[in-house]
mmCIF file of C-alpha atoms and ligand atoms in Angstrom:
data_model
loop_
_atom_site.group_PDB
_atom_site.id
_atom_site.type_symbol
_atom_site.label_atom_id
_atom_site.label_comp_id
_atom_site.label_asym_id
_atom_site.label_seq_id
_atom_site.Cartn_x
_atom_site.Cartn_y
_atom_site.Cartn_z
ATOM 1 C CA MET A 1 15.614 -17.110 -4.422
ATOM 2 C CA GLU A 2 14.504 -15.496 -1.204
ATOM 3 C CA ALA A 3 11.082 -14.030 -0.404
ATOM 4 C CA ILE A 4 11.640 -10.280 -0.384
ATOM 5 C CA TYR A 5 9.046 -9.720 2.400
ATOM 6 C CA ASN A 6 11.542 -11.394 4.751
ATOM 7 C CA PHE A 7 13.768 -8.347 4.413
ATOM 8 C CA THR A 8 13.746 -5.281 6.592
ATOM 9 C CA GLU A 9 15.180 -2.031 5.268
ATOM 10 C CA LYS A 10 18.487 -2.824 6.939
ATOM 11 C CA ASP A 11 18.545 -6.392 5.584
ATOM 12 C CA LEU A 12 17.990 -5.065 2.057
ATOM 13 C CA LYS A 13 20.674 -2.453 2.430
ATOM 14 C CA ASP A 14 23.150 -5.055 3.758
ATOM 15 C CA LYS A 15 22.369 -7.466 0.967
ATOM 16 C CA LEU A 16 22.652 -4.817 -1.752
ATOM 17 C CA THR A 17 25.864 -3.201 -0.439
ATOM 18 C CA SER A 18 27.548 -6.545 -0.003
ATOM 19 C CA ASN A 19 26.791 -7.161 -3.690
ATOM 20 C CA GLY A 20 28.372 -3.904 -4.761
ATOM 21 C CA PHE A 21 25.330 -1.610 -4.953
ATOM 22 C CA PRO A 22 25.270 1.823 -3.264
ATOM 23 C CA GLY A 23 23.754 2.052 0.252
ATOM 24 C CA TYR A 24 20.842 4.291 -0.800
ATOM 25 C CA THR A 25 19.437 1.592 -3.056
ATOM 26 C CA GLY A 26 18.316 -0.272 0.120
ATOM 27 C CA ARG A 27 15.802 2.486 0.858
ATOM 28 C CA GLN A 28 14.771 2.730 -2.806
ATOM 29 C CA VAL A 29 13.980 -0.983 -3.074
ATOM 30 C CA PHE A 30 12.274 -0.973 0.356
ATOM 31 C CA GLU A 31 9.958 1.794 -0.829
ATOM 32 C CA TRP A 32 9.083 -0.007 -4.059
ATOM 33 C CA VAL A 33 8.305 -3.197 -2.205
ATOM 34 C CA TYR A 34 6.428 -1.956 0.849
ATOM 35 C CA LYS A 35 5.135 1.523 0.006
ATOM 36 C CA LYS A 36 4.382 1.339 -3.667
ATOM 37 C CA ARG A 37 3.734 -2.381 -3.411
ATOM 38 C CA VAL A 38 4.859 -3.235 -6.938
ATOM 39 C CA SER A 39 4.606 -6.906 -7.792
ATOM 40 C CA ASN A 40 7.513 -7.133 -10.215
ATOM 41 C CA PHE A 41 11.015 -5.722 -10.332
ATOM 42 C CA ASP A 42 10.714 -4.275 -13.844
ATOM 43 C CA SER A 43 8.333 -1.586 -12.599
ATOM 44 C CA MET A 44 10.975 -0.169 -10.245
ATOM 45 C CA SER A 45 11.624 2.638 -12.686
ATOM 46 C CA ASN A 46 14.335 4.593 -10.846
ATOM 47 C CA LEU A 47 16.678 1.599 -10.463
ATOM 48 C CA SER A 48 19.559 0.702 -12.779
ATOM 49 C CA LYS A 49 19.190 -2.174 -15.206
ATOM 50 C CA LYS A 50 21.928 -4.021 -13.368
ATOM 51 C CA LEU A 51 20.142 -3.679 -10.022
ATOM 52 C CA LYS A 52 16.816 -4.821 -11.417
ATOM 53 C CA GLU A 53 18.566 -7.858 -12.915
ATOM 54 C CA PHE A 54 20.120 -8.648 -9.540
ATOM 55 C CA LEU A 55 16.762 -8.319 -7.752
ATOM 56 C CA ARG A 56 15.060 -10.575 -10.291
ATOM 57 C CA LYS A 57 17.646 -13.277 -9.759
ATOM 58 C CA SER A 58 17.805 -12.983 -5.978
ATOM 59 C CA PHE A 59 14.262 -12.360 -4.770
ATOM 60 C CA SER A 60 10.680 -13.372 -5.277
ATOM 61 C CA ILE A 61 7.640 -11.168 -4.460
ATOM 62 C CA THR A 62 5.255 -13.748 -3.120
ATOM 63 C CA LYS A 63 1.582 -13.639 -2.183
ATOM 64 C CA LEU A 64 -0.330 -15.917 0.157
ATOM 65 C CA LYS A 65 -2.882 -18.133 -1.525
ATOM 66 C CA LEU A 66 -6.378 -17.650 -0.143
ATOM 67 C CA ILE A 67 -8.146 -21.042 0.074
ATOM 68 C CA LYS A 68 -11.203 -20.207 2.119
ATOM 69 C CA LYS A 69 -13.021 -17.167 3.450
ATOM 70 C CA GLU A 70 -15.898 -17.124 5.888
ATOM 71 C CA LYS A 71 -17.995 -14.177 7.040
ATOM 72 C CA SER A 72 -19.844 -14.170 10.312
ATOM 73 C CA THR A 73 -23.230 -12.584 10.813
ATOM 74 C CA ASP A 74 -21.440 -10.024 13.027
ATOM 75 C CA LYS A 75 -19.107 -9.183 10.072
ATOM 76 C CA THR A 76 -16.007 -10.892 11.503
ATOM 77 C CA GLU A 77 -14.155 -12.503 8.605
ATOM 78 C CA LYS A 78 -11.874 -15.436 8.725
ATOM 79 C CA TYR A 79 -9.299 -16.234 6.021
ATOM 80 C CA LEU A 80 -7.546 -19.503 5.475
ATOM 81 C CA PHE A 81 -4.283 -19.280 3.526
ATOM 82 C CA GLU A 82 -2.168 -21.987 1.979
ATOM 83 C CA LEU A 83 1.616 -21.669 2.391
ATOM 84 C CA GLU A 84 4.181 -22.738 -0.189
ATOM 85 C CA ASP A 85 4.761 -26.062 1.546
ATOM 86 C CA GLY A 86 1.039 -26.833 1.533
ATOM 87 C CA MET A 87 0.439 -26.030 5.185
ATOM 88 C CA ALA A 88 -2.441 -23.748 6.134
ATOM 89 C CA ILE A 89 -2.772 -20.735 8.460
ATOM 90 C CA GLU A 90 -5.528 -18.349 9.253
ATOM 91 C CA ALA A 91 -6.128 -14.668 9.915
ATOM 92 C CA VAL A 92 -9.246 -12.983 11.278
ATOM 93 C CA LEU A 93 -10.495 -9.480 10.527
ATOM 94 C CA ILE A 94 -12.783 -7.875 13.128
ATOM 95 C CA PRO A 95 -14.416 -4.722 11.717
ATOM 96 C CA GLU A 96 -15.864 -2.287 14.261
ATOM 97 C CA LYS A 97 -17.229 1.214 13.965
ATOM 98 C CA GLU A 98 -13.991 3.101 14.336
ATOM 99 C CA ARG A 99 -11.399 0.452 13.662
ATOM 100 C CA SER A 100 -10.728 -2.796 11.876
ATOM 101 C CA THR A 101 -8.503 -5.236 13.715
ATOM 102 C CA LEU A 102 -6.543 -7.928 11.950
ATOM 103 C CA CYS A 103 -5.513 -10.943 13.988
ATOM 104 C CA VAL A 104 -2.478 -12.687 12.497
ATOM 105 C CA SER A 105 -0.896 -16.112 13.031
ATOM 106 C CA THR A 106 2.794 -16.561 13.768
ATOM 107 C CA GLN A 107 3.219 -20.358 13.705
ATOM 108 C CA VAL A 108 1.680 -23.399 12.074
ATOM 109 C CA GLY A 109 0.302 -25.254 15.104
ATOM 110 C CA CYS A 110 1.425 -24.430 18.606
ATOM 111 C CA LYS A 111 3.608 -26.019 21.301
ATOM 112 C CA PHE A 112 1.809 -24.756 24.349
ATOM 113 C CA LYS A 113 -1.405 -26.798 24.540
ATOM 114 C CA CYS A 114 -3.711 -24.523 26.502
ATOM 115 C CA LEU A 115 -6.807 -26.482 27.552
ATOM 116 C CA PHE A 116 -9.393 -24.405 25.676
ATOM 117 C CA CYS A 117 -7.454 -23.682 22.492
ATOM 118 C CA VAL A 118 -7.483 -25.831 19.335
ATOM 119 C CA SER A 119 -4.305 -24.339 17.849
ATOM 120 C CA GLY A 120 -2.024 -26.824 19.577
ATOM 121 C CA GLN A 121 -4.231 -29.892 19.179
ATOM 122 C CA ASP A 122 -2.205 -31.282 16.291
ATOM 123 C CA GLY A 123 1.075 -30.158 17.858
ATOM 124 C CA PHE A 124 3.618 -27.734 16.487
ATOM 125 C CA LYS A 125 4.591 -27.797 12.813
ATOM 126 C CA ARG A 126 6.807 -24.781 12.157
ATOM 127 C CA ASN A 127 7.420 -21.082 12.602
ATOM 128 C CA LEU A 128 6.067 -18.693 10.020
ATOM 129 C CA THR A 129 8.577 -16.542 8.184
ATOM 130 C CA ALA A 130 8.292 -12.748 8.427
ATOM 131 C CA SER A 131 7.134 -12.844 4.815
ATOM 132 C CA GLU A 132 4.238 -15.164 5.749
ATOM 133 C CA ILE A 133 3.262 -12.858 8.631
ATOM 134 C CA ILE A 134 3.436 -9.695 6.494
ATOM 135 C CA GLY A 135 1.665 -11.639 3.710
ATOM 136 C CA GLN A 136 -1.447 -12.010 5.894
ATOM 137 C CA TYR A 137 -1.569 -8.243 6.307
ATOM 138 C CA PHE A 138 -1.111 -7.539 2.570
ATOM 139 C CA ALA A 139 -3.627 -10.219 1.528
ATOM 140 C CA VAL A 140 -6.394 -8.939 3.827
ATOM 141 C CA ALA A 141 -5.587 -5.269 3.158
ATOM 142 C CA ASP A 142 -5.871 -5.938 -0.605
ATOM 143 C CA LEU A 143 -9.064 -7.950 -0.283
ATOM 144 C CA LYS A 144 -10.738 -5.334 1.924
ATOM 145 C CA ALA A 145 -9.550 -2.111 0.253
ATOM 146 C CA PRO A 146 -10.616 0.701 0.502
ATOM 147 C CA LEU A 147 -11.388 -0.407 4.102
ATOM 148 C CA LYS A 148 -8.225 0.117 6.123
ATOM 149 C CA VAL A 149 -6.776 -2.333 8.594
ATOM 150 C CA THR A 150 -6.197 0.014 11.539
ATOM 151 C CA ASN A 151 -4.971 -2.449 14.217
ATOM 152 C CA ILE A 152 -2.935 -5.621 14.134
ATOM 153 C CA VAL A 153 -2.936 -8.147 16.943
ATOM 154 C CA PHE A 154 -0.495 -11.058 17.026
ATOM 155 C CA MET A 155 -3.141 -13.280 18.515
ATOM 156 C CA GLY A 156 -3.851 -15.909 15.888
ATOM 157 C CA ILE A 157 -2.412 -19.424 15.738
ATOM 158 C CA GLY A 158 0.850 -19.962 17.547
ATOM 159 C CA GLU A 159 2.897 -18.166 20.164
ATOM 160 C CA PRO A 160 4.467 -14.998 18.741
ATOM 161 C CA LEU A 161 7.239 -14.856 21.345
ATOM 162 C CA ASP A 162 8.201 -18.453 20.573
ATOM 163 C CA ASN A 163 8.889 -17.204 17.012
ATOM 164 C CA PHE A 164 10.634 -14.133 18.370
ATOM 165 C CA ASP A 165 12.936 -13.100 15.537
ATOM 166 C CA ASN A 166 10.414 -13.382 12.726
ATOM 167 C CA THR A 167 7.695 -11.723 14.771
ATOM 168 C CA ILE A 168 9.963 -8.752 15.569
ATOM 169 C CA LYS A 169 11.181 -8.594 11.976
ATOM 170 C CA SER A 170 7.607 -8.396 10.702
ATOM 171 C CA ILE A 171 6.816 -5.662 13.258
ATOM 172 C CA ASN A 172 9.889 -3.686 12.220
ATOM 173 C CA ILE A 173 8.755 -3.901 8.606
ATOM 174 C CA LEU A 174 5.158 -2.905 9.448
ATOM 175 C CA MET A 175 6.283 0.117 11.463
ATOM 176 C CA ASN A 176 8.905 1.487 9.084
ATOM 177 C CA SER A 177 7.728 4.919 7.926
ATOM 178 C CA ALA A 178 9.342 4.420 4.513
ATOM 179 C CA GLY A 179 7.002 1.530 3.880
ATOM 180 C CA ILE A 180 3.700 0.494 5.448
ATOM 181 C CA ASN A 181 4.133 3.000 8.311
ATOM 182 C CA PHE A 182 1.762 1.145 10.660
ATOM 183 C CA SER A 183 1.340 2.893 14.013
ATOM 184 C CA LYS A 184 3.222 1.151 16.807
ATOM 185 C CA ARG A 185 0.417 1.916 19.241
ATOM 186 C CA ARG A 186 -1.939 -0.119 17.081
ATOM 187 C CA ILE A 187 0.174 -3.251 17.166
ATOM 188 C CA SER A 188 -0.255 -5.685 19.962
ATOM 189 C CA ILE A 189 1.433 -8.987 20.841
ATOM 190 C CA SER A 190 -0.405 -11.634 22.846
ATOM 191 C CA THR A 191 1.653 -14.194 24.718
ATOM 192 C CA CYS A 192 0.914 -17.239 26.845
ATOM 193 C CA GLY A 193 3.593 -15.887 29.211
ATOM 194 C CA LEU A 194 7.141 -16.634 28.045
ATOM 195 C CA VAL A 195 9.037 -14.733 30.722
ATOM 196 C CA PRO A 196 12.537 -14.371 29.156
ATOM 197 C CA GLU A 197 11.050 -13.245 25.830
ATOM 198 C CA ILE A 198 8.746 -10.678 27.513
ATOM 199 C CA LYS A 199 11.869 -9.193 29.130
ATOM 200 C CA GLU A 200 13.684 -9.298 25.774
ATOM 201 C CA LEU A 201 10.718 -7.569 24.140
ATOM 202 C CA ALA A 202 10.751 -4.842 26.822
ATOM 203 C CA LYS A 203 14.412 -4.128 26.049
ATOM 204 C CA LEU A 204 13.630 -3.540 22.373
ATOM 205 C CA LYS A 205 11.433 -0.522 23.306
ATOM 206 C CA LEU A 206 9.288 -0.928 20.201
ATOM 207 C CA GLY A 207 6.359 1.024 21.665
ATOM 208 C CA ILE A 208 3.877 -1.737 20.892
ATOM 209 C CA LYS A 209 1.272 -3.111 23.290
ATOM 210 C CA LEU A 210 1.416 -6.351 25.216
ATOM 211 C CA SER A 211 -1.403 -8.742 26.163
ATOM 212 C CA VAL A 212 -0.730 -11.667 28.458
ATOM 213 C CA SER A 213 -3.031 -14.681 28.428
ATOM 214 C CA LEU A 214 -3.538 -15.088 32.144
ATOM 215 C CA HIS A 215 -6.880 -16.942 32.451
ATOM 216 C CA SER A 216 -6.505 -17.294 36.217
ATOM 217 C CA ALA A 217 -4.827 -15.402 39.026
ATOM 218 C CA GLU A 218 -4.147 -18.658 40.866
ATOM 219 C CA ASN A 219 -1.254 -20.986 39.995
ATOM 220 C CA ASP A 220 -3.186 -24.219 40.639
ATOM 221 C CA ILE A 221 -5.909 -23.274 38.180
ATOM 222 C CA ARG A 222 -3.513 -21.682 35.666
ATOM 223 C CA ASP A 223 -1.407 -24.885 35.757
ATOM 224 C CA LYS A 224 -4.441 -26.795 34.559
ATOM 225 C CA LEU A 225 -5.399 -24.328 31.880
ATOM 226 C CA MET A 226 -1.896 -23.574 30.597
ATOM 227 C CA PRO A 227 0.963 -26.070 31.053
ATOM 228 C CA ILE A 228 3.444 -23.215 30.525
ATOM 229 C CA ASN A 229 2.539 -21.952 34.013
ATOM 230 C CA LYS A 230 4.578 -24.791 35.535
ATOM 231 C CA LYS A 231 7.678 -23.300 33.900
ATOM 232 C CA TYR A 232 6.837 -19.648 34.427
ATOM 233 C CA PRO A 233 4.394 -19.272 37.364
ATOM 234 C CA ILE A 234 2.301 -16.159 37.968
ATOM 235 C CA GLU A 235 4.789 -14.379 40.269
ATOM 236 C CA GLU A 236 7.582 -14.543 37.701
ATOM 237 C CA LEU A 237 5.218 -13.579 34.939
ATOM 238 C CA MET A 238 4.097 -10.485 36.870
ATOM 239 C CA LEU A 239 7.701 -9.356 37.341
ATOM 240 C CA ALA A 240 8.296 -9.622 33.622
ATOM 241 C CA THR A 241 5.091 -7.753 32.706
ATOM 242 C CA ARG A 242 6.022 -5.041 35.193
ATOM 243 C CA GLU A 243 9.347 -4.626 33.403
ATOM 244 C CA PHE A 244 7.481 -4.330 30.136
ATOM 245 C CA SER A 245 4.967 -1.754 31.334
ATOM 246 C CA LYS A 246 7.683 0.314 32.977
ATOM 247 C CA VAL A 247 9.428 0.659 29.600
ATOM 248 C CA SER A 248 6.273 1.047 27.478
ATOM 249 C CA LYS A 249 4.589 3.337 30.004
ATOM 250 C CA ASP A 250 1.374 1.551 29.216
ATOM 251 C CA LEU A 251 -0.985 -0.878 30.948
ATOM 252 C CA VAL A 252 -0.543 -4.530 30.152
ATOM 253 C CA THR A 253 -3.773 -6.335 29.234
ATOM 254 C CA PHE A 254 -4.467 -9.691 30.837
ATOM 255 C CA GLU A 255 -6.721 -11.946 28.797
ATOM 256 C CA CYS A 256 -8.973 -14.329 30.624
ATOM 257 C CA VAL A 257 -10.979 -16.907 28.753
ATOM 258 C CA LEU A 258 -13.867 -17.682 31.080
ATOM 259 C CA ILE A 259 -14.885 -21.301 31.417
ATOM 260 C CA GLU A 260 -17.760 -22.362 33.614
ATOM 261 C CA GLY A 261 -16.772 -24.168 36.781
ATOM 262 C CA ILE A 262 -13.065 -23.564 36.243
ATOM 263 C CA ASN A 263 -12.270 -19.858 36.630
ATOM 264 C CA THR A 264 -15.604 -18.084 37.032
ATOM 265 C CA SER A 265 -16.416 -18.239 40.728
ATOM 266 C CA VAL A 266 -16.712 -15.191 43.007
ATOM 267 C CA ASP A 267 -13.422 -16.259 44.588
ATOM 268 C CA ASP A 268 -11.755 -16.350 41.128
ATOM 269 C CA ALA A 269 -13.040 -12.803 40.469
ATOM 270 C CA ARG A 270 -11.724 -11.546 43.805
ATOM 271 C CA LYS A 271 -8.274 -13.018 43.207
ATOM 272 C CA LEU A 272 -8.216 -11.580 39.700
ATOM 273 C CA ALA A 273 -9.228 -8.117 40.981
ATOM 274 C CA LYS A 274 -6.500 -8.248 43.601
ATOM 275 C CA LEU A 275 -3.859 -9.164 41.039
ATOM 276 C CA LEU A 276 -5.035 -6.484 38.571
ATOM 277 C CA ASN A 277 -4.911 -3.824 41.252
ATOM 278 C CA ARG A 278 -1.511 -4.950 42.440
ATOM 279 C CA VAL A 279 0.147 -4.900 39.012
ATOM 280 C CA ASN A 280 -1.898 -1.988 37.664
ATOM 281 C CA GLY A 281 -3.257 -4.004 34.747
ATOM 282 C CA LYS A 282 -6.529 -4.403 32.958
ATOM 283 C CA ALA A 283 -8.356 -7.613 32.134
ATOM 284 C CA ASN A 284 -9.955 -8.586 28.849
ATOM 285 C CA LEU A 285 -12.613 -11.150 29.696
ATOM 286 C CA ILE A 286 -13.545 -13.530 26.883
ATOM 287 C CA PRO A 287 -16.266 -16.119 27.360
ATOM 288 C CA TYR A 288 -15.010 -19.471 26.039
ATOM 289 C CA ASN A 289 -15.863 -19.801 22.353
ATOM 290 C CA GLY A 290 -15.663 -23.361 21.077
ATOM 291 C CA SER A 291 -17.269 -26.725 20.808
ATOM 292 C CA SER A 292 -15.406 -28.885 23.269
ATOM 293 C CA PRO A 293 -17.804 -31.322 24.939
ATOM 294 C CA GLU A 294 -15.969 -30.892 28.240
ATOM 295 C CA ILE A 295 -15.906 -27.163 28.709
ATOM 296 C CA LYS A 296 -18.365 -24.351 28.146
ATOM 297 C CA ALA A 297 -18.815 -20.599 28.538
ATOM 298 C CA PRO A 298 -20.420 -19.246 31.727
ATOM 299 C CA THR A 299 -24.062 -18.211 31.660
ATOM 300 C CA GLN A 300 -24.985 -14.525 31.504
ATOM 301 C CA GLU A 301 -25.897 -14.653 35.159
ATOM 302 C CA GLN A 302 -22.501 -16.039 36.145
ATOM 303 C CA LEU A 303 -20.819 -13.395 33.986
ATOM 304 C CA ASP A 304 -22.820 -10.655 35.710
ATOM 305 C CA ILE A 305 -21.800 -11.893 39.143
ATOM 306 C CA PHE A 306 -18.155 -12.170 38.078
ATOM 307 C CA THR A 307 -17.979 -8.704 36.557
ATOM 308 C CA GLN A 308 -19.866 -7.125 39.486
ATOM 309 C CA GLU A 309 -17.192 -8.538 41.796
ATOM 310 C CA LEU A 310 -14.494 -6.862 39.681
ATOM 311 C CA LYS A 311 -16.414 -3.573 39.661
ATOM 312 C CA ASP A 312 -16.850 -3.663 43.436
ATOM 313 C CA ARG A 313 -13.082 -3.920 43.730
ATOM 314 C CA SER A 314 -12.470 -1.145 41.186
ATOM 315 C CA ALA A 315 -10.547 -3.520 38.916
ATOM 316 C CA PHE A 316 -10.125 -2.322 35.361
ATOM 317 C CA PHE A 317 -11.630 -4.709 32.773
ATOM 318 C CA THR A 318 -13.432 -5.060 29.494
ATOM 319 C CA LEU A 319 -15.763 -7.882 28.556
ATOM 320 C CA ARG A 320 -15.156 -8.912 25.015
ATOM 321 C CA LYS A 321 -18.166 -10.024 23.067
ATOM 322 C CA SER A 322 -17.328 -13.357 21.511
ATOM 323 C CA ARG A 323 -17.121 -12.470 17.837
ATOM 324 C CA GLY A 324 -17.548 -14.779 14.898
ATOM 325 C CA GLN A 325 -18.945 -17.712 16.812
ATOM 326 C CA ASP A 326 -20.813 -18.985 13.794
ATOM 327 C CA ILE A 327 -17.615 -19.144 11.731
ATOM 328 C CA ASN A 328 -15.367 -20.731 14.367
ATOM 329 C CA ALA A 329 -13.351 -17.561 14.805
ATOM 330 C CA ALA A 330 -11.441 -18.593 17.932
ATOM 331 C CA CYS A 331 -7.857 -19.664 17.387
ATOM 332 C CA GLY A 332 -7.322 -22.538 14.989
ATOM 333 C CA GLN A 333 -10.938 -23.470 14.576
ATOM 334 C CA LEU A 334 -11.416 -22.743 10.877
ATOM 335 C CA LYS A 335 -8.331 -24.764 10.023
ATOM 336 C CA VAL A 336 -9.542 -27.712 12.058
ATOM 337 C CA LYS A 337 -12.951 -27.543 10.382
ATOM 338 C CA TYR A 338 -11.353 -27.238 6.938
ATOM 339 C CA LEU A 339 -9.219 -30.315 7.536
ATOM 340 C CA LEU A 340 -12.249 -32.275 8.820
ATOM 341 C CA ASP A 341 -14.236 -31.303 5.731
ATOM 342 C CA GLN A 342 -11.570 -32.570 3.372
HETATM 343 N N1 SAH B 1 -0.163 -17.796 22.071
HETATM 344 C C1 SAH B 1 -0.681 -16.485 22.273
HETATM 345 C C2 SAH B 1 -1.559 -15.972 21.144
HETATM 346 C C3 SAH B 1 -2.613 -16.917 20.651
HETATM 347 S S1 SAH B 1 -4.016 -17.232 21.658
HETATM 348 C C4 SAH B 1 -1.413 -16.396 23.596
HETATM 349 O O1 SAH B 1 -1.523 -17.418 24.282
HETATM 350 O O2 SAH B 1 -1.811 -15.310 24.011
HETATM 351 C C5 SAH B 1 -4.686 -15.674 21.902
HETATM 352 C C6 SAH B 1 -5.930 -15.613 22.630
HETATM 353 O O3 SAH B 1 -6.949 -16.333 21.917
HETATM 354 C C7 SAH B 1 -5.999 -16.238 24.013
HETATM 355 O O4 SAH B 1 -5.566 -15.469 25.057
HETATM 356 C C8 SAH B 1 -7.460 -16.332 24.169
HETATM 357 O O5 SAH B 1 -7.855 -15.089 24.624
HETATM 358 C C9 SAH B 1 -8.005 -16.554 22.788
HETATM 359 N N2 SAH B 1 -8.573 -17.892 22.627
HETATM 360 C C10 SAH B 1 -7.991 -19.042 22.244
HETATM 361 N N3 SAH B 1 -8.901 -20.037 22.189
HETATM 362 C C11 SAH B 1 -10.060 -19.513 22.549
HETATM 363 C C12 SAH B 1 -11.375 -20.028 22.746
HETATM 364 N N4 SAH B 1 -11.631 -21.312 22.506
HETATM 365 N N5 SAH B 1 -12.321 -19.183 23.157
HETATM 366 C C13 SAH B 1 -12.074 -17.878 23.410
HETATM 367 N N6 SAH B 1 -10.863 -17.340 23.268
HETATM 368 C C14 SAH B 1 -9.867 -18.125 22.844
#
């Protein structure tokens, strides 16, 4: 049996036609599964008995199992889900006035070991399937209804472009107008900077947004924060993001987690401004949110000096309020806490 949420409309059509069913049944089943969201095949009333029998034997309609939910005083919610093999992943919902953003995970663990991020601390376990990615959306959408999830960011645990095929598959499913019909402009992928995959993503012309975790405009510092920089240094990364923004006709966002004494000096701000102006990008500044004894967020005064420097150089940036600090809402933190509590 295969999880049906792993199937795009085309996958369903291929599977059904190769088993002797007419091509149009692919669309019919897709609509039942993703638009009408039925949870069993018997309710697919316009399908033949034979087709329903085939679906029952071939597919399962699975749901993620919620094992823990935490709500921050600022309304950020964090969900911990158990997968069929017992592993756990998390998703975060950030409700704001005009939108509600869901942050989904794409892997169990992470290979990339960025200094400030707990997701890779226990190493990499496995890729999520498209069904497990879509499952996070369905689970949170169901729990929060009638509140609508308006934006999805692939910014949870793992590196989405390291799980390229399943990430793209889940995005194709989300965007299909015969199903969930999620707006492409409200989907965003965040990457640590995998250059070949950014170029590959550009070629697909999906119309989605791209965020690149930059953290520093200087290779020496970025090397220390993100080991991946040794493989794909900043110059190469900028060429790839330029390719992406040319195709998407949209600014790329550069995320910078600010850590006192590492990337928050006036010189760091100047170099960042220069890079942003050169590549026509915008920065999303995020004060470090975590409990490492070695690193900490800058003070308000340091933040003010840093942002003033960017303003003076007309660099485009936003300063993200750290949300959900009291519930460990940065990548991987709830899972770590859950495992420690066991
Ligand atoms: N692998 C992808 C997506 C996961 S991390 C990537 O690297 O972009 C996504 C973002 O989470 C990072 O850019 C960073 O902005 C944020 N993040 C991770 N750990 C954090 C922490 N301890 N404090 C603040 N932000 C953090």
